[in-house]
Tab-separated table of C-alpha atoms and ligand atoms in Angstrom:
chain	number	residue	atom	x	y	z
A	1	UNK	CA	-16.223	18.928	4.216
A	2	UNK	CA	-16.391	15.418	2.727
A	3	UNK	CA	-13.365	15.084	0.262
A	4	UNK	CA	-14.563	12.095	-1.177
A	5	UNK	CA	-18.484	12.701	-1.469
A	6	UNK	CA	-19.629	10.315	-4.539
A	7	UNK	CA	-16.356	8.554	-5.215
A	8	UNK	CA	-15.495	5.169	-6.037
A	9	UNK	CA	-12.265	3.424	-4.084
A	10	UNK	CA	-10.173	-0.064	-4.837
A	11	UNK	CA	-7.929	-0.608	-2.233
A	12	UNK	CA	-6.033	-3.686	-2.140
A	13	UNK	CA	-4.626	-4.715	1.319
A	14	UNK	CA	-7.614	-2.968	2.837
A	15	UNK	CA	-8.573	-5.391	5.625
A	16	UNK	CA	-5.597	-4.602	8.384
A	17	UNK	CA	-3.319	-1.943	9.415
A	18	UNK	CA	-2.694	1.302	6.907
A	19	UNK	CA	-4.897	-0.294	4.418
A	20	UNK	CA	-7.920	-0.446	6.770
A	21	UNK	CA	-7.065	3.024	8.672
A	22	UNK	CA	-7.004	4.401	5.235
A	23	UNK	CA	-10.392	2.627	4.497
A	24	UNK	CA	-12.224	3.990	7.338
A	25	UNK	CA	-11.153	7.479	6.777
A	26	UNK	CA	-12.260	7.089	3.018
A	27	UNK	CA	-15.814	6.158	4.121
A	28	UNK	CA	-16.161	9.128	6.557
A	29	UNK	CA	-14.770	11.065	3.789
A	30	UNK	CA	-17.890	9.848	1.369
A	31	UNK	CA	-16.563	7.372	-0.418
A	32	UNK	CA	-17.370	4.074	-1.425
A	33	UNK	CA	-15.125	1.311	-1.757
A	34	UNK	CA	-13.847	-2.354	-2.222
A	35	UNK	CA	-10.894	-3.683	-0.392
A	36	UNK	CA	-8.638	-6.840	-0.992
A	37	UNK	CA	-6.810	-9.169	1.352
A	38	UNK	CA	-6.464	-12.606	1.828
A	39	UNK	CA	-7.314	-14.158	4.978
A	40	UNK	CA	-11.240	-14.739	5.146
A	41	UNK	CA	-11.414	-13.864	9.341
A	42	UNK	CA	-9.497	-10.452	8.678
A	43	UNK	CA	-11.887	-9.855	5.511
A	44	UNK	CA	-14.505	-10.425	7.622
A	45	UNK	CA	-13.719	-8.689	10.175
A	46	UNK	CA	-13.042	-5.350	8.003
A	47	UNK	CA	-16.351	-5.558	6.583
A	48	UNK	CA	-17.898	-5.897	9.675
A	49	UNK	CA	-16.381	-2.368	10.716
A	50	UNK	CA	-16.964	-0.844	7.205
A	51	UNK	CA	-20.326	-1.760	6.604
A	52	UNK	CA	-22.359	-1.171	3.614
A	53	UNK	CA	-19.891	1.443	2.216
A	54	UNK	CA	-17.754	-1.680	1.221
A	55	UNK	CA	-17.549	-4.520	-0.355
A	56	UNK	CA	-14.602	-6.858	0.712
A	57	UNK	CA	-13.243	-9.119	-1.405
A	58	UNK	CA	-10.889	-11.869	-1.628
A	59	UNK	CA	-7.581	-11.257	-3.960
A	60	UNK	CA	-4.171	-12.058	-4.330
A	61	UNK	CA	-2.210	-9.355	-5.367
A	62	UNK	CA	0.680	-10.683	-7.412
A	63	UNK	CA	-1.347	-13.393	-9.185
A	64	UNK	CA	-2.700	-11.824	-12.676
A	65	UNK	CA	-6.101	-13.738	-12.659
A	66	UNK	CA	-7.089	-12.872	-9.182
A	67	UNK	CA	-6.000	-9.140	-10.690
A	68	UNK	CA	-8.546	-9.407	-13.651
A	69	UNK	CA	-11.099	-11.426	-11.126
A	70	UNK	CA	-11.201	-8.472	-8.952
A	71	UNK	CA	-11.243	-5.696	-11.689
A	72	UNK	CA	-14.428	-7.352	-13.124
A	73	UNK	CA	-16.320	-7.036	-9.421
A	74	UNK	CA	-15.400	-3.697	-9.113
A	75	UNK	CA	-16.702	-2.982	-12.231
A	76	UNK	CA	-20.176	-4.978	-11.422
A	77	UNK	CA	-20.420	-2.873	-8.167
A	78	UNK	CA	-18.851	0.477	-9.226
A	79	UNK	CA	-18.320	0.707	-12.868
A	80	UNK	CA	-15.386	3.264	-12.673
A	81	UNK	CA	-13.077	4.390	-9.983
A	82	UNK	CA	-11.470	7.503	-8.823
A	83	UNK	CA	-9.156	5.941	-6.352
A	84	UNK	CA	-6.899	3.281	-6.839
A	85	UNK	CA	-4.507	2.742	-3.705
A	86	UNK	CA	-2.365	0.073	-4.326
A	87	UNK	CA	-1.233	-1.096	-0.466
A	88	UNK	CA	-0.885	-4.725	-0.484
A	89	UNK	CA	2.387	-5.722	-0.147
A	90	UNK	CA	4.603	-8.071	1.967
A	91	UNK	CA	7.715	-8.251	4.059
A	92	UNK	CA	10.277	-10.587	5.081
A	93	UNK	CA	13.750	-10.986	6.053
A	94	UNK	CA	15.877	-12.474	3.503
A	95	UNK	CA	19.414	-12.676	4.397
A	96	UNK	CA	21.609	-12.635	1.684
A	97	UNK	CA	23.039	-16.547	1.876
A	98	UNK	CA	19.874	-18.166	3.053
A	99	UNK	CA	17.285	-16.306	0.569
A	100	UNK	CA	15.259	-18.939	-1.954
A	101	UNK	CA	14.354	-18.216	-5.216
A	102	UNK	CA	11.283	-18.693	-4.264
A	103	UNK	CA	10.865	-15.938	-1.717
A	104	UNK	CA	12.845	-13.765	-3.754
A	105	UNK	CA	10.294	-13.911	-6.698
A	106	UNK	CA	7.304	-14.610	-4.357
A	107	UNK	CA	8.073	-10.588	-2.856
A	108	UNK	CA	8.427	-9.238	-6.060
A	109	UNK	CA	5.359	-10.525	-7.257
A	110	UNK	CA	2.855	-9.268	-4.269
A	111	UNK	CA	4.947	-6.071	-4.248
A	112	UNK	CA	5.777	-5.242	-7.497
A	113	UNK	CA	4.484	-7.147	-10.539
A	114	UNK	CA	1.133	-6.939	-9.008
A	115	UNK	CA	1.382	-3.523	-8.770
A	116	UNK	CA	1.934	-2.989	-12.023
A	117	UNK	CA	-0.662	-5.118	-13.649
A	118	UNK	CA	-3.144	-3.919	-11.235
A	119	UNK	CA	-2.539	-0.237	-12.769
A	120	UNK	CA	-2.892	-1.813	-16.543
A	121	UNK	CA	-5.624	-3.992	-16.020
A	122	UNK	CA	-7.310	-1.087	-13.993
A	123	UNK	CA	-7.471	1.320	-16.978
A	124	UNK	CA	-10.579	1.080	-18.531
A	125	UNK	CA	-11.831	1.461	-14.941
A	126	UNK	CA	-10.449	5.159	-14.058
A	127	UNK	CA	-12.037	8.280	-14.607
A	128	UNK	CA	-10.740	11.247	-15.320
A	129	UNK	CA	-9.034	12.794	-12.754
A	130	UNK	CA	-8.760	9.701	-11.004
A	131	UNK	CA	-5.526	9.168	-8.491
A	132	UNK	CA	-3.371	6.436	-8.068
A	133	UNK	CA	-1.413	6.107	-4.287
A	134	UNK	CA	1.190	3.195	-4.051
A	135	UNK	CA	2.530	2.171	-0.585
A	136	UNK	CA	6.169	2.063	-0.890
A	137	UNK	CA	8.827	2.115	2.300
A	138	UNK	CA	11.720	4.507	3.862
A	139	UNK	CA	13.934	0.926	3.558
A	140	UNK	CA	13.661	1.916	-0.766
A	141	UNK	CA	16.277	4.556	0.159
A	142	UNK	CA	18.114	3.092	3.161
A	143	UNK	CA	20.798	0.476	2.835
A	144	UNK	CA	18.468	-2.373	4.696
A	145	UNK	CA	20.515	-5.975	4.528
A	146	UNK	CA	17.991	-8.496	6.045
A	147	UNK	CA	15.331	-7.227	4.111
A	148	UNK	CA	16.785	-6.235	1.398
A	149	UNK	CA	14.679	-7.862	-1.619
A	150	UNK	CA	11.332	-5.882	0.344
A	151	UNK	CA	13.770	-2.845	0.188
A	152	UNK	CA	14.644	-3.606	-3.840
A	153	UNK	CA	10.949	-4.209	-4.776
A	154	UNK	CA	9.851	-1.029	-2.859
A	155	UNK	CA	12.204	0.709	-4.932
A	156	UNK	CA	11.363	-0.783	-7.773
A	157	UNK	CA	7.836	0.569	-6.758
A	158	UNK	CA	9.259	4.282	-6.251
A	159	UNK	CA	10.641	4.075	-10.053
A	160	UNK	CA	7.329	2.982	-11.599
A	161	UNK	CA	5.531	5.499	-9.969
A	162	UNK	CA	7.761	8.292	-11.630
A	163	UNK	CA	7.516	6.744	-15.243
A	164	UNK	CA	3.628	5.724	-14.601
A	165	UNK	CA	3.152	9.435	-13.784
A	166	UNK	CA	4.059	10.604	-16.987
A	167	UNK	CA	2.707	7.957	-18.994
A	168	UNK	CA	-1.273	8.389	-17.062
A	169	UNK	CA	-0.850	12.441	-16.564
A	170	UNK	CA	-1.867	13.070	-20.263
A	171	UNK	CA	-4.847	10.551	-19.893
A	172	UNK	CA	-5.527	13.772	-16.247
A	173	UNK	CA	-4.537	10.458	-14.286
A	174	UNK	CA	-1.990	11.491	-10.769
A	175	UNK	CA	0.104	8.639	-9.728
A	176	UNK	CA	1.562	9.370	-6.106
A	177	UNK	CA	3.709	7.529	-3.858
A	178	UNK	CA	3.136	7.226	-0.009
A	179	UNK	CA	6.396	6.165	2.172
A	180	UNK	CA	5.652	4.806	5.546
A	181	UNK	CA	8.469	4.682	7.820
A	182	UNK	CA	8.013	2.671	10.638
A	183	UNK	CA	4.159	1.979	11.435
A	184	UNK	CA	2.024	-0.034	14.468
A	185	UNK	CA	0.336	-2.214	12.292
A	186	UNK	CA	-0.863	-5.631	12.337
A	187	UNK	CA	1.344	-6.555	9.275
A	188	UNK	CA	4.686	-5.332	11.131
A	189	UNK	CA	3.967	-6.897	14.522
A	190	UNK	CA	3.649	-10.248	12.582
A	191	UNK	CA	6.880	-9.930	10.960
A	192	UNK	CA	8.622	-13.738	11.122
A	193	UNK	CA	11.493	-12.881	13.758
A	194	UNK	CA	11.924	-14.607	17.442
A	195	UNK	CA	10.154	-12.667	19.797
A	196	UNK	CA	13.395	-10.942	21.423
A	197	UNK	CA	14.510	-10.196	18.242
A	198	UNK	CA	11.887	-8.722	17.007
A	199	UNK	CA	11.265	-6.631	20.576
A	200	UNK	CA	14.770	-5.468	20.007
A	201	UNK	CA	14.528	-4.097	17.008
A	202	UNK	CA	11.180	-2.313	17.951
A	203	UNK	CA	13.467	-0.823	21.358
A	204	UNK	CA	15.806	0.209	18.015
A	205	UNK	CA	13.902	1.562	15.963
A	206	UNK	CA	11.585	4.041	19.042
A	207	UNK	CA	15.216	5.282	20.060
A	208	UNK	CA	16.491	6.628	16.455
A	209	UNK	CA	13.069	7.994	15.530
A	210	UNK	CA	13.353	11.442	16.173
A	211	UNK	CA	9.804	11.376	17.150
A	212	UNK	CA	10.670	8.452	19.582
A	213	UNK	CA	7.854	6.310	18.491
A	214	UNK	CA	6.220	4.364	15.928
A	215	UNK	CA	3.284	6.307	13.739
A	216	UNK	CA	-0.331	4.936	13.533
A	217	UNK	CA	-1.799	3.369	10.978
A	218	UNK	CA	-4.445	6.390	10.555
A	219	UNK	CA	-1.320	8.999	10.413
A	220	UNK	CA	-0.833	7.591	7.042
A	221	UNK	CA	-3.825	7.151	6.252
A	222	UNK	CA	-4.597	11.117	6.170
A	223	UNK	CA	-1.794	11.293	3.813
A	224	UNK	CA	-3.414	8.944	1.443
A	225	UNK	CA	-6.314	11.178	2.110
A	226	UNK	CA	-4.533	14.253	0.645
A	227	UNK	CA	-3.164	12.232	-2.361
A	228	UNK	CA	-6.907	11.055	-3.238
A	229	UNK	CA	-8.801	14.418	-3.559
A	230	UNK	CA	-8.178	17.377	-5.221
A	231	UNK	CA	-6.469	18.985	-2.257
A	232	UNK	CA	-3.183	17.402	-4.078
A	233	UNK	CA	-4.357	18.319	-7.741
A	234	UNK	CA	-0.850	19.737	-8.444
A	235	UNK	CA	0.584	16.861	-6.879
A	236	UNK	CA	2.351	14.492	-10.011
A	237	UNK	CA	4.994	11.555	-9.425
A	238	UNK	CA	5.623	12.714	-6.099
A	239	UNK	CA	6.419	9.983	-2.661
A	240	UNK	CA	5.510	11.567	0.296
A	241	UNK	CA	7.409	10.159	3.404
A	242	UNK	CA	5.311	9.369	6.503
A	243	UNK	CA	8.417	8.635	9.109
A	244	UNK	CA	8.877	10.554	12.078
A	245	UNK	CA	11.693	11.866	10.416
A	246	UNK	CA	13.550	8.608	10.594
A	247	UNK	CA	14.783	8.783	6.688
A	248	UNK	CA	17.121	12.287	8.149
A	249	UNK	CA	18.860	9.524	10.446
A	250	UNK	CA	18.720	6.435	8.045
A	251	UNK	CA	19.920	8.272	5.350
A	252	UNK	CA	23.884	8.173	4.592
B	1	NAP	N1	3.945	-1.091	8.896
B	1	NAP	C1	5.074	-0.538	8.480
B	1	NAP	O1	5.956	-0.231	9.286
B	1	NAP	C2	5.288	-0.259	7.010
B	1	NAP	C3	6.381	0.544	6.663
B	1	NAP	C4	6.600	0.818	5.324
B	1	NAP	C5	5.758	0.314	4.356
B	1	NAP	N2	4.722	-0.468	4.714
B	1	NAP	C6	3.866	-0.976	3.639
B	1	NAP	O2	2.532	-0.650	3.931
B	1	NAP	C7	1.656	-1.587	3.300
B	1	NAP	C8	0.640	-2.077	4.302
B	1	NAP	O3	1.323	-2.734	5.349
B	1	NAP	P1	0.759	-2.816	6.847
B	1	NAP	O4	1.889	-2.556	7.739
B	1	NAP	O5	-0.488	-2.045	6.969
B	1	NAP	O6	0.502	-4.408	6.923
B	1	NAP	P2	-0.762	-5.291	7.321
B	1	NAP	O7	-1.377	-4.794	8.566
B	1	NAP	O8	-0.280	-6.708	7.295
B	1	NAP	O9	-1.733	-5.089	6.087
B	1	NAP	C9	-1.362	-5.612	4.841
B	1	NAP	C10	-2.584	-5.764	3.985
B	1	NAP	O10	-2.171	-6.280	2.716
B	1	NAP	C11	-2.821	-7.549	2.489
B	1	NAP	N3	-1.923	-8.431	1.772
B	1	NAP	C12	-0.675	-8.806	2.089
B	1	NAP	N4	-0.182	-9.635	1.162
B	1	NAP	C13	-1.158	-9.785	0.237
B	1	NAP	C14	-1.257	-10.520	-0.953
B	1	NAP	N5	-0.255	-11.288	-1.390
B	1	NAP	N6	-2.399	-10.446	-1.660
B	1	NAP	C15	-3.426	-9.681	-1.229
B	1	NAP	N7	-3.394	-8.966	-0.095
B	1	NAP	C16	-2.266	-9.016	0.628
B	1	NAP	C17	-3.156	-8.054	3.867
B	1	NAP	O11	-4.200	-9.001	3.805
B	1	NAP	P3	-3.957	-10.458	4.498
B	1	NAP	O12	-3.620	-10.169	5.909
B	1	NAP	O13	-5.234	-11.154	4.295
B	1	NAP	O14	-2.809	-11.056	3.723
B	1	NAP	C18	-3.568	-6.761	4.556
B	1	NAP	O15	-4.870	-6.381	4.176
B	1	NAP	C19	2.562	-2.684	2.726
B	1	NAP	O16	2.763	-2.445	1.354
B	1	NAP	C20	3.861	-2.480	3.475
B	1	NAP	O17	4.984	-2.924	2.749
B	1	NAP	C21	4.453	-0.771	6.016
């Protein structure tokens, strides 16, 4: 059965890793959608794989006109939406004495302030019934010390998704959370670390997963599946963690 037959998708950070995954299923699932990102060769190349069911477009997600730029081409293409899955987000370690002001605020606006102005300016846009999915991360409960400004704005996400719930539920608007521990994406096999570094903490990370490996991008994916239909009607404020079981050894 398709879960998504007639309905209209925004995802932003749609043209890599969980973003795209998640796109792809969404299509085969009936839906129609527009992504964001920002590179123009990975926008490209995600609409060459999604076809006519999508319409890519170019957006950055913590500035406020690119926000309202967007909202007005989705509206031109789809009027309304029923999914908005807010995904984009960015990560970077900032160690405590050699973090900028400048990345500080530059990761809480992608991650956070985007987020939430994305939601508001997306309003008038939503139908009824329509669900809202924001990609937070496992480190938003974890003490994580190189990253943690990614960590604080992810749990700044987790915290606006519980308020946001109750503020959209009245309006029959479900604002979910998805948690992604650690997943083989694109975005996480960029991360800026030197190459050993970066192989060591992937060696890390496979030997305390209790699953002993990293999850695919379409594992979560199928999650934000579930939070976008009516399979998860009853489903209100919630974060659903997509790990591996790595938050039952992370956690103190
Ligand atoms: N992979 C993991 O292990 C993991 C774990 C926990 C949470 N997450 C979260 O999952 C989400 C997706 O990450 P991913 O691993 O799938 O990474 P990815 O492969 O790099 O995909 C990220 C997507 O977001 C877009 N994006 C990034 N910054 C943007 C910005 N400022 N404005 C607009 N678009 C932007 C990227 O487009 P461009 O490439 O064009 O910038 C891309 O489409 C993120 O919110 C991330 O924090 C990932």
């Amino acid at each position: 059965m398709r879960k998504l037959e007639g309905k209209t998708v925004l995802i932003t950070g749609g043209s890599s890793g969980i973003g795209l995954a998640t796109a792809r299923l969404f299509i085969a699932g009936g839906a129609r959608l527009a992504i964001t990102g920002r590179d123009p060769d990975r926008l490209t190349a995600a609409q060459q794989q999604l076809g006519d069911a999508a319409v890519t477009i170019a957006s950055e997600a913590g500035c406020l006109n690119d926000i309202e730029t967007l909202l007005t081409r989705v509206k031109q293409h789809y009027d309304k939406l029923d999914v908005l899955f807010l995904n984009a987000g960015i990560a970077e370690p900032t160690p405590l004495e050699m973090t900028t002001e400048e990345q500080f605020d530059n990761i809480m606006r992608v991650n956070f302030k985007g987020v939430f102005f994305t939601i508001q300016k997306a309003l008038p846009l939503l139908n009824p019934g329509a669900s809202i999915i924001v990609t937070t991360s496992i480190t938003n409960r974890s003490g994580t010390p190189n990253f943690s400004i990614y960590a604080a704005s992810k749990a700044a996400l987790r915290s606006l998704v519980q308020s946001l719930a109750l503020t959209l539920i009245e309006h029959g608007i479900r604002v979910n959370a998805i948690n992604p521990g650690p997943i083989d994406t694109e975005g996480f096999n960029r991360l800026p670390l030197p190459g050993e570094v970066f192989q060591a903490i992937k060696n890390d990370i496979e030997a305390r997963s209790p699953i002993k490996r990293f999850g695919a991008p379409d594992e979560v994916a199928k999650v934000a599946l579930f939070l976008a239909c009516e399979d998860s009607a009853y489903v209100v404020g919630e974060e659903i963690v997509v790990d591996g079981g790595m938050t039952l050894v992370c956690l103190p």
